Amino acid sequence: MSSITIRNLSYQYPISESDALKNVNVTIEKGKLYALVGANGGGKTTLCNVIRGFIPHFYKGDLRGEVLIEGKDIREWEMGELSQKIGYVFQNPFTQISGVKDNVFEEIAFGLENLGMDIERIKEKVNNVIQMLEIDYLRDKNPFELSGGQKQRVALASIIVMEPDVLVIDEPTSQLDPKGTEEVFKIIEMMKNKGKTIILVEHKIELIAEYADHIILMKDGEVVMQGETKQILTDERAIELGCSLPQYSMFGLEMRKRNLDLGGIPVTEQEALAFVKTWLEKEGKA
Ligand SMILES: Nc1ncnc2c1ncn2[C@@H]1O[C@H](COP(=O)(O)OP(=O)(O)O)[C@@H](O)[C@H]1O
Ligand SMILES: [Mg+2]
């Protein structure tokens, strides 16, 4: 079932000369993870802001075409309702932190408090999320004293606690070290396993290869390629359009150029190892 349908969408920011989005057509299916990729200035954040209704509700400008969230036009959604359905995690976790709460537990509770939820239910929900994301050791800390990775996990927790169906996550790991990145992806995988629909802007292509179902590649406001992860990441044309390929794909493509048939092009480490193992056995070298 489709959760978000975007048809012939173009958008021009106020006081701008040209369109930041140009005739975008995308269908987002429920429960799938979509990686939004491409060079800077391609329109990824703008598209995220349309999906969460920030455009056109706060940013005016000129929006043409159709954006349907569960069949209802984005212009007709009430922002309060939409923000409960679609959770948005900012690139900079600092932006997400409210600044009015002095410990992590209360920070995570903030959104539910604003909904006027019963205090006992809030506590229960916050405790559940803290357990699930394994951040119990942070509960009494000041949100501003956390490391980048810890802040990002608290930012994710404060969105996940609201139980949105869709998560839009804009470059969550761009400011994180490998350990922080891994922890954030653990949470993303957890959300995927819970059946959430996820739209993830991310540059780390090896991680996209592992986790994404689909890839949407944007360049200069246009969607220039989209399809299943495997299909996009084994297609050399993606490189010229601004999407790097995983080292395993590059290896596979190189082997193919040398007429060494591995039986396919791998995109992940696991696939690469499996292909090589099969190939060695076939060649009688194992
Ligand atoms: N608030 C804004 N006002 C005017 N132009 C903007 C604004 N935000 C982004 N843009 C422009 O829209 C285009 C797409 O930007 P953006 O969506 O941020 O790309 P990405 O997230 O892929 O880097 C760029 O040309 C950028 O300069
Ligand atoms: Mg961006």
PDB file of C-alpha atoms and ligand atoms in Angstrom, residues 40-41 43-46 91 170-171 201, ligand 2:
ATOM      1  CA  ASN A  40      24.528  18.886  -2.240  1.00  0.00           C
ATOM      2  CA  GLY A  41      21.927  21.297  -3.510  1.00  0.00           C
ATOM      3  CA  GLY A  43      16.805  19.128  -3.425  1.00  0.00           C
ATOM      4  CA  LYS A  44      16.856  16.317  -0.833  1.00  0.00           C
ATOM      5  CA  THR A  45      16.107  18.497   2.194  1.00  0.00           C
ATOM      6  CA  THR A  46      13.531  20.469   0.210  1.00  0.00           C
ATOM      7  CA  GLN A  91      20.658  16.799  10.298  1.00  0.00           C
ATOM      8  CA  ASP A 170      17.908  14.016   7.100  1.00  0.00           C
ATOM      9  CA  GLU A 171      21.621  13.115   7.173  1.00  0.00           C
ATOM     10  CA  VAL A 201      18.951  11.172   3.452  1.00  0.00           C
TER      11      VAL A 201
HETATM   12 MG    MG B   2      20.170  18.713   2.715  1.00  0.00          MG
END
